Tab-separated table of C-alpha atoms in Angstrom:
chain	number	residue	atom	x	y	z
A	30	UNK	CA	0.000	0.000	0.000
A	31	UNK	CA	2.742	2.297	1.004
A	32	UNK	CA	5.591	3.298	-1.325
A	33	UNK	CA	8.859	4.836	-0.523
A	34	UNK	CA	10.643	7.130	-3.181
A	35	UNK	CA	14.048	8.687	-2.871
A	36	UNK	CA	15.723	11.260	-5.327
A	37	UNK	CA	18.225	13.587	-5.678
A	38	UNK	CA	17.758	16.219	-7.827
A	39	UNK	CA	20.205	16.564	-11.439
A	40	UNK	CA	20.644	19.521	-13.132
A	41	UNK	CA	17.631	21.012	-14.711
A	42	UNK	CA	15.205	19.547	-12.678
A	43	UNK	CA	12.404	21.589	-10.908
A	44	UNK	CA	10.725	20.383	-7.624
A	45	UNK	CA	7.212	20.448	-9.455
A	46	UNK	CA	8.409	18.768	-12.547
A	47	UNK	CA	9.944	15.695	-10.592
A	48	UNK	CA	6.815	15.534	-8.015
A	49	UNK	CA	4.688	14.999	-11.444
A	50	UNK	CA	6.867	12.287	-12.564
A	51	UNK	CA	5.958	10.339	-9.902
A	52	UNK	CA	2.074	11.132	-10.714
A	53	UNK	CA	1.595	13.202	-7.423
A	54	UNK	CA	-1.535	15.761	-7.402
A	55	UNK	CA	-0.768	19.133	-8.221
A	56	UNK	CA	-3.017	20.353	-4.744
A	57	UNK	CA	-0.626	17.879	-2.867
A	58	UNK	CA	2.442	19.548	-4.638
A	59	UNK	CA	0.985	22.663	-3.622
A	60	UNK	CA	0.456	21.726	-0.504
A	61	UNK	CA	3.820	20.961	0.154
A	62	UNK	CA	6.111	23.221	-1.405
A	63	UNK	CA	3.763	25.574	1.296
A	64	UNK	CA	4.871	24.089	4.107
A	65	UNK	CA	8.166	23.995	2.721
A	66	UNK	CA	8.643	27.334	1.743
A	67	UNK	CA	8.517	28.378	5.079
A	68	UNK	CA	11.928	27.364	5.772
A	69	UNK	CA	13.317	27.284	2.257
A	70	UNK	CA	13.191	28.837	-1.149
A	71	UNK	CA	11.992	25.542	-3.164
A	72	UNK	CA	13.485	27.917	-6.811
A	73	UNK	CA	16.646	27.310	-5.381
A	74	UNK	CA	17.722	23.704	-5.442
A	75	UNK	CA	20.813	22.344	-5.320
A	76	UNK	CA	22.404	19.832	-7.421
A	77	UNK	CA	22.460	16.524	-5.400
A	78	UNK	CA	20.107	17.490	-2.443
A	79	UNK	CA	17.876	14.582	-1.754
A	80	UNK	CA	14.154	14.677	-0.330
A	81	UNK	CA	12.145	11.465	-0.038
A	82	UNK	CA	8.538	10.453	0.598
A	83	UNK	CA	6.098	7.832	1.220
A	84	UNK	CA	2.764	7.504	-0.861
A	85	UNK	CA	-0.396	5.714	-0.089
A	86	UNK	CA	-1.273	4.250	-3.324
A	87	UNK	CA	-4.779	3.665	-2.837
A	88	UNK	CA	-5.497	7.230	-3.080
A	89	UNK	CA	-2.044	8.996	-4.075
A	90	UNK	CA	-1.680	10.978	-1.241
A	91	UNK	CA	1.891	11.736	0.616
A	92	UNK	CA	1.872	10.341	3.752
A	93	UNK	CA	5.431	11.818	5.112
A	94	UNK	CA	7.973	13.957	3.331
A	95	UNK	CA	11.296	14.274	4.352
A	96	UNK	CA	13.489	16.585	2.806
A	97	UNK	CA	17.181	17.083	3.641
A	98	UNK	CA	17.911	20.697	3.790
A	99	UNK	CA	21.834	20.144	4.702
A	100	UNK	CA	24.044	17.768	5.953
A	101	UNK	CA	22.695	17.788	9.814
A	102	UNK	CA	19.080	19.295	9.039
A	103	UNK	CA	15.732	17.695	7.735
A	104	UNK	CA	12.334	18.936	7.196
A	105	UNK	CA	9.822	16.286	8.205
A	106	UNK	CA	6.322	16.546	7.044
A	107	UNK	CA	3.652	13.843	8.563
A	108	UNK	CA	0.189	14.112	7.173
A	109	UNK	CA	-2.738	14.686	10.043
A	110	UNK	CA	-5.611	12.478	9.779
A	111	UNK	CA	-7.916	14.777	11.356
A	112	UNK	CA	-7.430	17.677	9.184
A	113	UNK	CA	-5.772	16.056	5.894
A	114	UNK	CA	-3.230	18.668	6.533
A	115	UNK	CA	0.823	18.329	7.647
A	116	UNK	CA	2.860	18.230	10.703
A	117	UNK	CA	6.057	20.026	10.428
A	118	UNK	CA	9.185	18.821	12.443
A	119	UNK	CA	13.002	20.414	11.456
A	120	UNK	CA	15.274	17.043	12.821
A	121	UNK	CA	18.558	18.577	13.646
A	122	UNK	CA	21.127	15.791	13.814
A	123	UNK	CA	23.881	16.195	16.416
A	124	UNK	CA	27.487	15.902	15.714
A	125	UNK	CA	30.486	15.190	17.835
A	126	UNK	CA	33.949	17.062	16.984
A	127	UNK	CA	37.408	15.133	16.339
A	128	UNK	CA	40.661	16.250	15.934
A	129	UNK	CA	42.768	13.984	13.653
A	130	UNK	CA	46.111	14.301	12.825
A	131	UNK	CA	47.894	12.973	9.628
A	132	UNK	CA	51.070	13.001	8.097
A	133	UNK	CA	52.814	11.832	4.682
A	134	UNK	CA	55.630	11.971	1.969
A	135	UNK	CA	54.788	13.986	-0.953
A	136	UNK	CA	55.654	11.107	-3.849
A	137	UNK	CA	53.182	11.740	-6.678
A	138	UNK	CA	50.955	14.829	-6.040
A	139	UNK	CA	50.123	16.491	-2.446
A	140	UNK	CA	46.337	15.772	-3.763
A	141	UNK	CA	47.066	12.229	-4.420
A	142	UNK	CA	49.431	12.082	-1.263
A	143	UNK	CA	46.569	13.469	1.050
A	144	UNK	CA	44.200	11.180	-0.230
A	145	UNK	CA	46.285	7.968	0.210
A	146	UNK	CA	45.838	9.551	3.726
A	147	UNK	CA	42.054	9.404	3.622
A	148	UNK	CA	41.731	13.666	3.926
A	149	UNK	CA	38.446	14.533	3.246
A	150	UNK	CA	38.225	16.628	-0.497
A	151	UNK	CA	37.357	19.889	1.319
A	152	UNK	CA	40.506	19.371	3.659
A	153	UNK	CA	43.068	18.955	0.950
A	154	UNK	CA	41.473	21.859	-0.773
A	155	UNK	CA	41.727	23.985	2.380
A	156	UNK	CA	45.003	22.978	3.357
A	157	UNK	CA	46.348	24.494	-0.645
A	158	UNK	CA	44.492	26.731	-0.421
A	159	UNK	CA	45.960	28.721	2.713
A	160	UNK	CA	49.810	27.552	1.186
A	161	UNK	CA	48.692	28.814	-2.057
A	162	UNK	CA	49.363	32.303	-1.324
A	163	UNK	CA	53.396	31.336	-0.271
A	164	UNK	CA	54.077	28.013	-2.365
A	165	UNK	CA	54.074	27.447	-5.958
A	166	UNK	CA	52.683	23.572	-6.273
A	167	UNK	CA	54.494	23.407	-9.634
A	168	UNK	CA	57.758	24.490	-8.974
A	169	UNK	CA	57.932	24.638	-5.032
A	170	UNK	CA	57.326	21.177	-4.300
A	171	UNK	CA	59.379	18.416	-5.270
A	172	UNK	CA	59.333	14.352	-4.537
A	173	UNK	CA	59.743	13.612	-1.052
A	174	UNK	CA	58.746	16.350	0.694
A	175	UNK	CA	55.910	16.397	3.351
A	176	UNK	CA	53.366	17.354	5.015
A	177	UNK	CA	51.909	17.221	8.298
A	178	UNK	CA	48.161	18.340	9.417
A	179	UNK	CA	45.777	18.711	12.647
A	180	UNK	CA	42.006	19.361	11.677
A	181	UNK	CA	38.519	19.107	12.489
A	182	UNK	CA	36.029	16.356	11.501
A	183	UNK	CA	32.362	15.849	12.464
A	184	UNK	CA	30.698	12.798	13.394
A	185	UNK	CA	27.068	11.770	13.726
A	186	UNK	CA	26.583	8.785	16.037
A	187	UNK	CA	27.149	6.167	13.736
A	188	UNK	CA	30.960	7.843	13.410
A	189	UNK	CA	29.935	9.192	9.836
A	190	UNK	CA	32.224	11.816	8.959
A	191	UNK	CA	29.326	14.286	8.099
A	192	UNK	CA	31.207	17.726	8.123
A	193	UNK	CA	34.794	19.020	8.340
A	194	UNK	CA	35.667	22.063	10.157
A	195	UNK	CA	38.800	23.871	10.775
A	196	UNK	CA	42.847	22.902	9.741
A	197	UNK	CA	44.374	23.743	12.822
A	198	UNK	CA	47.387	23.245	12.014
A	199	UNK	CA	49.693	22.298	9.038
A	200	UNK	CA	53.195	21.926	7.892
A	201	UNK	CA	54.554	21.705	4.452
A	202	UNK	CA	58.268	20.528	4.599
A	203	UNK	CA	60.086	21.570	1.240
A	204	UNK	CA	63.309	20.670	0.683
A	205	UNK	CA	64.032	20.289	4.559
A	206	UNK	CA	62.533	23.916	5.513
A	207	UNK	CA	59.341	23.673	7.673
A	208	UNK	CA	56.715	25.903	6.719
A	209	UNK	CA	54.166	25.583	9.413
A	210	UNK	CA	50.797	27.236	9.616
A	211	UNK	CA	49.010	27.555	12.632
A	212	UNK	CA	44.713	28.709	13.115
A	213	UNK	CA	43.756	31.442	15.474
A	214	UNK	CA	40.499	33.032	15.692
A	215	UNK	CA	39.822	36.171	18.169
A	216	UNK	CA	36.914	38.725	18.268
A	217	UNK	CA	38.111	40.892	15.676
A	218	UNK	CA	40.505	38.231	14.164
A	219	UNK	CA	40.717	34.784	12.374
A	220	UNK	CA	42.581	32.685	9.221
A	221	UNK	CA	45.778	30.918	9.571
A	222	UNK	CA	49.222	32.233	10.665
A	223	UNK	CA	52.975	31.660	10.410
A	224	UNK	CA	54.816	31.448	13.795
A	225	UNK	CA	55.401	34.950	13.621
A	226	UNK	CA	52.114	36.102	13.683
A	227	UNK	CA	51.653	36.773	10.002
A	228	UNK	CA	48.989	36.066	8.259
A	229	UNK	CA	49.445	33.797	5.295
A	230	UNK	CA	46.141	35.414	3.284
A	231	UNK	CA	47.635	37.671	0.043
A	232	UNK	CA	45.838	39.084	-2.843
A	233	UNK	CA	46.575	36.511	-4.937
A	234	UNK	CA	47.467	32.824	-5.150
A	235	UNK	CA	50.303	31.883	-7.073
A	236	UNK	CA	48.750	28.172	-7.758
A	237	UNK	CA	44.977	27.748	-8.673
A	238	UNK	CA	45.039	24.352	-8.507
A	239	UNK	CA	46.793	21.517	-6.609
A	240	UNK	CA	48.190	18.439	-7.687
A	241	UNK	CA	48.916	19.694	-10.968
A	242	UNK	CA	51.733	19.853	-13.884
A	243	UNK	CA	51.935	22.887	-15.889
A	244	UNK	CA	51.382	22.058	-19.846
A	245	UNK	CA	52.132	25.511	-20.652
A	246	UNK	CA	53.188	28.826	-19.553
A	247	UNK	CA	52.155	32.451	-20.277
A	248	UNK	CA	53.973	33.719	-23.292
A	249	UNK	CA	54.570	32.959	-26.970
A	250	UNK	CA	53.776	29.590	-27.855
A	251	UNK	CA	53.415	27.340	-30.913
A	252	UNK	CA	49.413	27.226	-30.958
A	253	UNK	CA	47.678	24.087	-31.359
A	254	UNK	CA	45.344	24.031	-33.669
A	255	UNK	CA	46.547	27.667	-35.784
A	256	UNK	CA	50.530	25.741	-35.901
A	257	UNK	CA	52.125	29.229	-35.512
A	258	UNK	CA	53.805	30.865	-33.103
A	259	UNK	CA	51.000	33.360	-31.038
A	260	UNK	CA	51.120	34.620	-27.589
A	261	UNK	CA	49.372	32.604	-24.565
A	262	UNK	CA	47.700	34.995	-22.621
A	263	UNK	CA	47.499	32.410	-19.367
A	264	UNK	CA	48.891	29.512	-17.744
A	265	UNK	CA	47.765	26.059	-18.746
A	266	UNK	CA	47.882	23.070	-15.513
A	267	UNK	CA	47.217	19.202	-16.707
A	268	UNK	CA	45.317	17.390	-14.111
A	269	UNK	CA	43.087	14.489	-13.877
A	270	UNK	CA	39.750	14.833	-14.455
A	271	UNK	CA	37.772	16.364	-11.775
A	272	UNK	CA	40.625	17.929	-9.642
A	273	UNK	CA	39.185	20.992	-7.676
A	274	UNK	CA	40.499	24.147	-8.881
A	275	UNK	CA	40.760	27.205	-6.773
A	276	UNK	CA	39.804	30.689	-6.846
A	277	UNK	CA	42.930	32.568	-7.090
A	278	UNK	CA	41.918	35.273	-4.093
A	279	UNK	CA	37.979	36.791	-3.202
A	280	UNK	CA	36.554	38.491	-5.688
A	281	UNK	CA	33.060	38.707	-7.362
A	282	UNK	CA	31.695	35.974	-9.790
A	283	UNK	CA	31.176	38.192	-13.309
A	284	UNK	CA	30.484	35.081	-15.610
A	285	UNK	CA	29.997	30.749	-15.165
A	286	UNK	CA	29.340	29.967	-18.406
A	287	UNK	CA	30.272	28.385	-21.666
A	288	UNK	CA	33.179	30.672	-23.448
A	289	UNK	CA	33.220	29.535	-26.703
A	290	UNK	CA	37.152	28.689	-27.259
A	291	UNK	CA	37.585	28.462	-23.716
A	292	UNK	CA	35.128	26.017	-23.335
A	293	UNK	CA	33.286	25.938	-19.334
A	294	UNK	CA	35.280	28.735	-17.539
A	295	UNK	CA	34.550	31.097	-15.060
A	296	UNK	CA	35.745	34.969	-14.343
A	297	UNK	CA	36.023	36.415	-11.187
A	298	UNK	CA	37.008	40.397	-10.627
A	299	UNK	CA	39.692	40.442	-7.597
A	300	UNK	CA	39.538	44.162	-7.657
A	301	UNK	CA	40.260	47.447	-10.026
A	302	UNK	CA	43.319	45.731	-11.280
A	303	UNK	CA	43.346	42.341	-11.400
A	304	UNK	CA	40.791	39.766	-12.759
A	305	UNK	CA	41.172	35.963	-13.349
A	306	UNK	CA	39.622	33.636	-15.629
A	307	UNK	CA	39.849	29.948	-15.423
A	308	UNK	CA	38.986	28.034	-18.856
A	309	UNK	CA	38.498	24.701	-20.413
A	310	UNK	CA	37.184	22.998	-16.972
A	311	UNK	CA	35.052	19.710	-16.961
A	312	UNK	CA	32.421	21.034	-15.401
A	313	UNK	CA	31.531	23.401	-12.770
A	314	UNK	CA	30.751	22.512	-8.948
A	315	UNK	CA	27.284	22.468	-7.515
């Protein structure tokens, strides 16, 4: 009698449009994106957010909805017999904080390295990002240096990693010289920290992207598809598919989009002088 569907939304999908795939009433679909939109903004989904929901199918009405609004908080939805109309619960779930500490030689890639290690994505991406101001990952680093790391991870009861917090602190050991990094956060005050009190953030990072080669530099260049020589107007990194690449410094999105020659790229404005643009991506991130 009762059926259980999961989904998580893909690109291009609408919360009305899937609803009506699975042949649910537009006055139920009504019904609930108004008791969702209390708490969210149902225009705005995200790739990859999952909701689920149980169906009588004697009469095609939603019994329960559940729909996960992050990664610790769900909107539950129970319908009331009396009045035919829905409960509303927001199930926060409660995490508990670890600190974990991991260390490694730097043989391949310090992306591949750190995920030998088990580091979560975001970590690695943290952890190059707040060297990326000081270290060039394709000339800085060489084989067998290290690294060394202290960060935050949390855990729902089950011991799920479900978030990751803060790198506390990090070292990257090039050529024999430590370079460690430590986290401090005050009142007026917070980002990482040399052991002088400096802080690491610049206005821009030297490396986009970690665990890269470069495949070309800026500057003239044989081109390769014209076959003569023209000038490069940016830096070119080989990576394997679906390596994170990095904002260079804050700035303000001006364009996500296809770029013709460029192919996916996006632009971001650092400032009155400087803007970067990052072409010929995969894809982009949700």
């Amino acid at each position: 009698r009762f059926k259980k569907i999961e989904h998580e939304i893909n690109v291009g999908e609408t919360f009305d449009k899937i609803l009506e795939e699975y042949m649910v009433d537009n006055s139920e679909i009504k019904q609930i994106k108004k008791e969702l939109g209390k708490k969210i903004n149902l225009n705005k989904l995200n790739v990859s957010q999952k909701f689920s929901f149980t169906i009588d199918q004697t009469n095609s009405l939603i019994k329960e909805f559940v729909f996960q609004v992050s990664n610790t908080e769900k909107i539950y939805l129970t319908r009331k017999k009396e009045t035919d109309k829905f409960d509303q619960k927001i199930l926060v779930t409660k995490l508990n904080k670890n600190i974990v500490y991991s260390e490694s030689i730097i043989l391949e890639s310090l992306y591949k390295s750190a995920s030998n290690q088990k580091i979560p994505a975001g970590i690695i991406v943290e952890f190059a990002r707040i060297y990326g101001f000081q270290v060039d990952f394709q000339r800085d680093v060489k084989k067998r240096d290290s690294f060394q790391i202290m960060y935050e991870i949390f855990l729902d009861d089950k011991k799920n990693v479900i978030e990751t917090g803060n790198i506390l602190y990090a070292n990257l050991k090039l050529s024999g010289e430590d370079n460690s990094l430590y986290y401090f956060v005050s009142k007026d005050n917070e980002g990482h920290y040399d052991k002088s009190g400096k802080s690491v953030q610049k206005a821009l990072m030297k490396t986009p992207i970690n665990g890269a080669r470069l495949s070309s530099s800026f500057g003239m260049r044989k081109h390769p598809i014209d076959g003569f020589n023209k000038m490069h107007q940016g830096t070119d990194f080989a990576a394997p598919m679906g390596t994170p690449i990095m904002a260079s410094g804050d700035g303000v999105v001006k364009k996500a989009s296809w770029c013709g020659g460029g192919g996916n790229c996006v632009v971001i404005k650092h400032n009155s002088t400087y803007q970067t643009v990052y072409a010929h991506m995969s894809k982009f991130a949700s």
